[in-house]
GROMACS .gro file of C-alpha atoms in nm:
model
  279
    1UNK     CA    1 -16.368  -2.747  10.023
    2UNK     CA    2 -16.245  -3.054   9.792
    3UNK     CA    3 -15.926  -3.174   9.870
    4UNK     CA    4 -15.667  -3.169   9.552
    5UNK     CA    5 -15.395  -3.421   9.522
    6UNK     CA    6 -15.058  -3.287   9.408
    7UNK     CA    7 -14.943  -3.419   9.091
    8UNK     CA    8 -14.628  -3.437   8.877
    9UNK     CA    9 -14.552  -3.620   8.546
   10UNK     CA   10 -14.315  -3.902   8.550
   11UNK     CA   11 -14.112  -3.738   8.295
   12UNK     CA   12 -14.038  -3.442   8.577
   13UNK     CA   13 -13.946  -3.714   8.794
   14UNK     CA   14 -13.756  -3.985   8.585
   15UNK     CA   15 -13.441  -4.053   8.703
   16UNK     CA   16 -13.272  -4.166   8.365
   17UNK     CA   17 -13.117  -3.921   8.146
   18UNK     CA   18 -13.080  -4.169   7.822
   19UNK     CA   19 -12.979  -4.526   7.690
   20UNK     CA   20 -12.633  -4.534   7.489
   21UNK     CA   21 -12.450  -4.821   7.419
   22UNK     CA   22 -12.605  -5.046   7.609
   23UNK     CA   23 -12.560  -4.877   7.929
   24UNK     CA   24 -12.844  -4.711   8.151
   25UNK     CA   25 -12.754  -4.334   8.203
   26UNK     CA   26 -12.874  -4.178   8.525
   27UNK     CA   27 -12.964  -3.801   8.584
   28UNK     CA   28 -12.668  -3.775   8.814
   29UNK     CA   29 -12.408  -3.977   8.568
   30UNK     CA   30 -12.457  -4.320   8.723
   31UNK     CA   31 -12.378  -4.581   8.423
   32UNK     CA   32 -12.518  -4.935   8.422
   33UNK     CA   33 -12.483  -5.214   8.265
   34UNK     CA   34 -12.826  -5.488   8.248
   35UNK     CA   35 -12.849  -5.830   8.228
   36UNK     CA   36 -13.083  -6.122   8.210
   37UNK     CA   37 -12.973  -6.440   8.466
   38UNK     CA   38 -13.087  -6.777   8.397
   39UNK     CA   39 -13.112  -6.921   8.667
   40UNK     CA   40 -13.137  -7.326   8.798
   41UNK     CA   41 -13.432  -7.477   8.830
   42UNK     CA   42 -13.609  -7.560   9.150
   43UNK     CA   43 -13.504  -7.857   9.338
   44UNK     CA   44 -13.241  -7.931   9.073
   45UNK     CA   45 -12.897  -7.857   9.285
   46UNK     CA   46 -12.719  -8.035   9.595
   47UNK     CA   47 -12.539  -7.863   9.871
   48UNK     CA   48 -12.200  -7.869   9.687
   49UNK     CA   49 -12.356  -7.707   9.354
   50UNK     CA   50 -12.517  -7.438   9.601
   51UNK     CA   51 -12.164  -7.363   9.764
   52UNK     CA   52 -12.041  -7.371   9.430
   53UNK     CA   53 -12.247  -7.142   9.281
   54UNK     CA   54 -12.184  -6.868   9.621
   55UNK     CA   55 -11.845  -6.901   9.522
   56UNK     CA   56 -11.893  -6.815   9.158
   57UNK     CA   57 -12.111  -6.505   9.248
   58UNK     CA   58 -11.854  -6.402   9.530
   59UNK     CA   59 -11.578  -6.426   9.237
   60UNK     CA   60 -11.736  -6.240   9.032
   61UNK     CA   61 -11.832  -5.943   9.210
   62UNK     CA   62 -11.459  -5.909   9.356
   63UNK     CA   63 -11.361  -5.834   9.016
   64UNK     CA   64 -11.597  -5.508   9.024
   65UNK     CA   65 -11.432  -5.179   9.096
   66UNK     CA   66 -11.509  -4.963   9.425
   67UNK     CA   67 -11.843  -4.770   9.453
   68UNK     CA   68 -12.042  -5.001   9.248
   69UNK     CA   69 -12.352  -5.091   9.309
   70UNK     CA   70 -12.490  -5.455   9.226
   71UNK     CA   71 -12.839  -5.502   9.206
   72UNK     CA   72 -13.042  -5.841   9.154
   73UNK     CA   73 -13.418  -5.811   9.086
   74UNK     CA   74 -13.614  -6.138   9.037
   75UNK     CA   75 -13.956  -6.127   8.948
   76UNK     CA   76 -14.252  -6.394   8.995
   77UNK     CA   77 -14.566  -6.299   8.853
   78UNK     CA   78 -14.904  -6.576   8.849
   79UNK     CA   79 -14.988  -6.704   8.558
   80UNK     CA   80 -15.140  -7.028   8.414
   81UNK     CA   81 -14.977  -7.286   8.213
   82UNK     CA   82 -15.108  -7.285   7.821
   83UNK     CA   83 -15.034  -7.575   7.624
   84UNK     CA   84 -14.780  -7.504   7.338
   85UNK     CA   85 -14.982  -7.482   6.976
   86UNK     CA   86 -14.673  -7.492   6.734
   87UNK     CA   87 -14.849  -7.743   6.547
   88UNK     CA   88 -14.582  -7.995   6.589
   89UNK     CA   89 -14.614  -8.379   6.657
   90UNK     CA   90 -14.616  -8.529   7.035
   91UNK     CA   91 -14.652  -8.820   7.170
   92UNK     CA   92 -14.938  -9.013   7.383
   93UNK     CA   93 -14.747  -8.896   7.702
   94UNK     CA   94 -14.638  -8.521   7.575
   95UNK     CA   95 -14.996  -8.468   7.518
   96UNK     CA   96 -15.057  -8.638   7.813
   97UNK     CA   97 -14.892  -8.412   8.007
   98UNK     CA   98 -14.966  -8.100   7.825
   99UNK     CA   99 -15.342  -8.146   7.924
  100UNK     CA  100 -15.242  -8.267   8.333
  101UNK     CA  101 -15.089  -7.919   8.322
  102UNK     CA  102 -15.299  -7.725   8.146
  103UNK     CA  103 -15.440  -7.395   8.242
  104UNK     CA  104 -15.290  -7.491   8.612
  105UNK     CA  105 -15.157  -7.160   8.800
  106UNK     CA  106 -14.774  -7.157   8.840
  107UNK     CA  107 -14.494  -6.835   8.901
  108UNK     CA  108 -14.323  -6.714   8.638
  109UNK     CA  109 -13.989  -6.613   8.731
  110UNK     CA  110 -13.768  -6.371   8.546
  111UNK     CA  111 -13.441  -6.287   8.676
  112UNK     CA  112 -13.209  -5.900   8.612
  113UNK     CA  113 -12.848  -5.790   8.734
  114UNK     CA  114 -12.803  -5.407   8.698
  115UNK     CA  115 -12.437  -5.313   8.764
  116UNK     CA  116 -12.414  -4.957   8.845
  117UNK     CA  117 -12.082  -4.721   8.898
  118UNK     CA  118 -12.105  -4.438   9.108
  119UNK     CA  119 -11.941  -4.217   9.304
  120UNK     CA  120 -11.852  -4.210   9.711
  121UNK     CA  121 -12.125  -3.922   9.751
  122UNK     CA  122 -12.379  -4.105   9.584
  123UNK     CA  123 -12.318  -4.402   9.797
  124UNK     CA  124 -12.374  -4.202  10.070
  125UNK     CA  125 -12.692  -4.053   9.964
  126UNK     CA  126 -12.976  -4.191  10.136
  127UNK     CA  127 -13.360  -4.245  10.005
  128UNK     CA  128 -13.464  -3.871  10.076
  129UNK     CA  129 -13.244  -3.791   9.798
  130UNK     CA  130 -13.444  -3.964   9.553
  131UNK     CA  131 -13.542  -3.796   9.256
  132UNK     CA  132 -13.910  -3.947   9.323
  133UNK     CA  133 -13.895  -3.696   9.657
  134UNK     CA  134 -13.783  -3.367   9.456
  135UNK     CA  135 -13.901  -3.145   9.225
  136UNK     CA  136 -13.577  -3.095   9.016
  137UNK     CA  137 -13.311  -3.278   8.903
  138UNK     CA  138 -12.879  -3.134   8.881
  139UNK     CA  139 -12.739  -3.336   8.638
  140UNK     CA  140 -12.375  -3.400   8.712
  141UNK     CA  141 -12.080  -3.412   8.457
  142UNK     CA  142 -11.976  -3.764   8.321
  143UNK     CA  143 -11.668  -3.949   8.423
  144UNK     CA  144 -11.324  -3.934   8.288
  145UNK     CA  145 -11.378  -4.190   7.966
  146UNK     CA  146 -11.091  -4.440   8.126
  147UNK     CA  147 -11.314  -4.494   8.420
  148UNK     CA  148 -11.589  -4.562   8.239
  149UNK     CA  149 -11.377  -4.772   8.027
  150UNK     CA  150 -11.248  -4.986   8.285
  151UNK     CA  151 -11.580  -5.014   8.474
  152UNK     CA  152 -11.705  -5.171   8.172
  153UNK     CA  153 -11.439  -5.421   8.128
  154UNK     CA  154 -11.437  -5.534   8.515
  155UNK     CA  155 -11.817  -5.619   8.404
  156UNK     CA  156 -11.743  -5.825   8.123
  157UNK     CA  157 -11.535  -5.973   8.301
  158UNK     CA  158 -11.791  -6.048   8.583
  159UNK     CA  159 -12.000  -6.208   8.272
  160UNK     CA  160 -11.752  -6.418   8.215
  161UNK     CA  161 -11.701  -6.551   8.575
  162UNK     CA  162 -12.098  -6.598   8.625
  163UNK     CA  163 -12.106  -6.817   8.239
  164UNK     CA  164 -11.791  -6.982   8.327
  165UNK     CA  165 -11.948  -7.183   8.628
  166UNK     CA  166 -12.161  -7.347   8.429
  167UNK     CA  167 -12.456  -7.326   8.716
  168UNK     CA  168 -12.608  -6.972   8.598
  169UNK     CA  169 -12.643  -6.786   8.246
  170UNK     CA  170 -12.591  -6.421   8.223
  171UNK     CA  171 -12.665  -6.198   7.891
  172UNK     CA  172 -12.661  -5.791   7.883
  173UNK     CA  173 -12.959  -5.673   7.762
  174UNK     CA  174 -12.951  -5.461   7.451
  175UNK     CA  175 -13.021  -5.089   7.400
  176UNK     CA  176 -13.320  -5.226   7.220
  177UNK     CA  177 -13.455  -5.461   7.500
  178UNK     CA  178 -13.436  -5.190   7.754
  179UNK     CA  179 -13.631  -4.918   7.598
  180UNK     CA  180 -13.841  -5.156   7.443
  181UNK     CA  181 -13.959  -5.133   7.035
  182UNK     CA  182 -14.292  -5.156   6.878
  183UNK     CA  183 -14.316  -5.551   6.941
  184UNK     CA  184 -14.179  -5.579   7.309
  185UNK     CA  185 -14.267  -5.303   7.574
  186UNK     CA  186 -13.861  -5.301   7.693
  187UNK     CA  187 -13.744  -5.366   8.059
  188UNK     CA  188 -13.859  -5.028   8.136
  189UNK     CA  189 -14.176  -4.997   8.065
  190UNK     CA  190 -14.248  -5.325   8.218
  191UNK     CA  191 -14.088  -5.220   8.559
  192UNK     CA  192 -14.310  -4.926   8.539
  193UNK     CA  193 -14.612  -5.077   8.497
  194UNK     CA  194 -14.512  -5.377   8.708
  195UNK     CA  195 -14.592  -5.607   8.444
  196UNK     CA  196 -14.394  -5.871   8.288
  197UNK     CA  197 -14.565  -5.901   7.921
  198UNK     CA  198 -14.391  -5.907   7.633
  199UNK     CA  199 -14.633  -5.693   7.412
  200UNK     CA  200 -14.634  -5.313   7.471
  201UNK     CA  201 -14.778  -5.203   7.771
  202UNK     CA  202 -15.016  -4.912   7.782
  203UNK     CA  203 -14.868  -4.635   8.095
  204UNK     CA  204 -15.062  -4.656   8.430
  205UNK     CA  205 -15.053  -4.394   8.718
  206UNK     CA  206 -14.865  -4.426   8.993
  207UNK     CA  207 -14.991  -4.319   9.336
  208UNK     CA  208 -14.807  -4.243   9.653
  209UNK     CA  209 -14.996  -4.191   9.970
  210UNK     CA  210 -14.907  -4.229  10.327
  211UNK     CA  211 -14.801  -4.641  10.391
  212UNK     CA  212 -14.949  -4.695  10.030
  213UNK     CA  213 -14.788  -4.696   9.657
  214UNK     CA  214 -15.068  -4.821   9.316
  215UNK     CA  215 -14.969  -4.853   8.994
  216UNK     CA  216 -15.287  -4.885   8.791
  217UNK     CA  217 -15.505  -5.139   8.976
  218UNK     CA  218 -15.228  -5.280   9.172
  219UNK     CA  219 -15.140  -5.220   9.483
  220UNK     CA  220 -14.812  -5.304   9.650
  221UNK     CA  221 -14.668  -5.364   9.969
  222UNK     CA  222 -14.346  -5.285  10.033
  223UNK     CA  223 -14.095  -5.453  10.252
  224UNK     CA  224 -13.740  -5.417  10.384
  225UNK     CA  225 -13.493  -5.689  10.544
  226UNK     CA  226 -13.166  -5.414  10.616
  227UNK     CA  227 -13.204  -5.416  10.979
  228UNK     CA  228 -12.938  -5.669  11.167
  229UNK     CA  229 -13.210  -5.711  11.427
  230UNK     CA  230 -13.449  -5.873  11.176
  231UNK     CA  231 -13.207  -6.105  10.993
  232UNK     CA  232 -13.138  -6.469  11.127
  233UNK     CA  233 -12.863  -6.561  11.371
  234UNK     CA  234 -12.678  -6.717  11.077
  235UNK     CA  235 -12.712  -6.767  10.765
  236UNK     CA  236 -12.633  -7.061  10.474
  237UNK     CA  237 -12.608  -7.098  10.105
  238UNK     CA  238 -12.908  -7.369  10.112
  239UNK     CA  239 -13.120  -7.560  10.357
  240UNK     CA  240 -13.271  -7.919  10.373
  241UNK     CA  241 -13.655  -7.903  10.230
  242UNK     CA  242 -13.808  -8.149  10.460
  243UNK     CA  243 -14.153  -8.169  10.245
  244UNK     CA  244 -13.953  -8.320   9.976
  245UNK     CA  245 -13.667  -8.510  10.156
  246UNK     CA  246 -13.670  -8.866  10.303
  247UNK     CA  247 -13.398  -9.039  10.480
  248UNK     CA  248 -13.233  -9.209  10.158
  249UNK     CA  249 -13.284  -8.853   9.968
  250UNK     CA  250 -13.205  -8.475  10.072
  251UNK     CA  251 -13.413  -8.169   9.865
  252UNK     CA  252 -13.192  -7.866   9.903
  253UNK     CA  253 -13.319  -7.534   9.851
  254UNK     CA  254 -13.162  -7.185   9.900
  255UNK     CA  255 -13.177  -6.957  10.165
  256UNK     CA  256 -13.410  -6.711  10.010
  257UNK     CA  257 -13.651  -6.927   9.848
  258UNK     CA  258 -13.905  -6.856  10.139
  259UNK     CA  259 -13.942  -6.528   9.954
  260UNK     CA  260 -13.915  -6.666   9.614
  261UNK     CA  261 -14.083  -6.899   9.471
  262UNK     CA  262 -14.196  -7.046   9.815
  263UNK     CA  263 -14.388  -6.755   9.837
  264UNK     CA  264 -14.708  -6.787   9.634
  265UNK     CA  265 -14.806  -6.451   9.527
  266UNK     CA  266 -14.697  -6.187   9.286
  267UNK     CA  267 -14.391  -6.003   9.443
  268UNK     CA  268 -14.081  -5.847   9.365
  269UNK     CA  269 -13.746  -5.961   9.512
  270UNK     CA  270 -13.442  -5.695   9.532
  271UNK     CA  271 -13.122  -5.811   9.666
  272UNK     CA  272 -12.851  -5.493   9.624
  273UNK     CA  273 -12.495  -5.510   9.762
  274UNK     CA  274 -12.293  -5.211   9.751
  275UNK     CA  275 -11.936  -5.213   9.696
  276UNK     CA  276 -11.727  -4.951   9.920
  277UNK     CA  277 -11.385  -4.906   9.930
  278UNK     CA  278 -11.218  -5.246   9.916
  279UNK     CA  279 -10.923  -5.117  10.147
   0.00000   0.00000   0.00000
């Protein structure tokens, strides 16, 4: 007898109930707001910029209200450096080093911040609730419009902080960005397809099997650091890259960047800090 696989549409299963505003509305009347971080370059920041910078995102997110959800997704996806062709003049040593980089392979990294409010019950709600896992979704009732209202200032006002330090460069995405037009495939469909191209992307299936998850041709593998047994014995804003230090000089990278751009290989990186009650 042939085995059948079960099978559902992603519509059945999507969790988003529209785009208004700006804002990302969920199924169960979870609002948030995106962003797109510019970050520093590599190597580019000592230890006082990196404490600086801690402080800046620690400001910012005080500022949020309880039950929020803060979610930082950075993406690094191989590619290989192209040479620009804007048909503008350069010099013996911009063409120079055009063609010493040229068609050499190199992550791209692209960095989001989705904000989300939510409610105490949804906080508690663990992954079995997802709407990936059931067949049906209950929409629940929006807010009161104040909440909503203030939830959206205490953001701003977290944009603000961020752009104020001078270190990092945050700008909300547009209703048009996120559900993409007919030039650019929008946030969405890229996450979907895991893809970070600009041009419309074409909609892949996504399998779920035991210890396995495909989108398309890709396969991924899917890791989680939650667990205090699996984290370090302490922890820093940045530590002392000894491939590129010497005594007279001192590299400083941050903590994470063994799983960012230290680590040479298309991945996803979700860092998501949820806000209970402050008291």
């Amino acid at each position: 007898m042939r085995g059948t696989l079960k099978t559902s549409t992603l519509e059945s299963k999507f969790p988003l109930l529209r785009v208004e505003n700006n804002c990302i509305i969920s199924k169960f009347a979870d609002i948030t707001a995106a962003y797109r971080v510019s970050l520093p370059e590599l190597f580019t920041l000592t230890g006082e910029e990196y404490e600086a910078l801690h402080g800046a995102w620690l400001k910012a997110l005080k500022v949020l209200p309880d039950y929020t959800v803060v979610h930082k997704q950075d993406f690094f996806i191989e590619e290989r450096y192209e040479t620009p062709n804007d048909g503008s003049e350069r010099s013996f040593l911009a063409r120079s080093y055009e063609r010493h980089f040229n068609e050499r392979p190199y992550l791209r990294h692209t960095c989001y911040l989705f904000v989300t409010k939510t409610t105490p019950e949804r906080m508690r709600q663990t992954s079995a609730s997802s709407v990936l896992c059931r067949g049906f979704i209950v929409p629940r009732e929006m807010r009161d419009t104040d909440a909503v209202t203030r939830f959206l200032e205490a953001a701003e006002q977290m944009e603000r902080i961020l752009n104020d330090s001078g270190l990092v460069r945050v700008e909300r995405l547009t209703e048009a960005e996120i559900v993409g037009t007919a030039d650019d495939a929008g946030l969405l469909a890229r996450y979907f397809a895991l893809s970070d191209e600009r041009r419309p992307v074409v909609n892949e299936d996504i399998r779920l099997d035991p210890g396995t998850m495909r989108i398309g041709d890709k396969y991924l593998s899917m890791h989680t650091l939650s667990d205090l047994d699996v984290l370090p014995q302490s922890v820093a804003t940045d530590f002392r890259y000894e491939r590129l230090s010497t005594d007279r000089s001192d590299c400083r990278l941050s903590f994470a960047a063994p799983v960012g751009l230290l680590l040479s290989c298309n991945h996803v990186y979700n860092q998501v800090i949820f806000l209970d009650d402050h008291d």
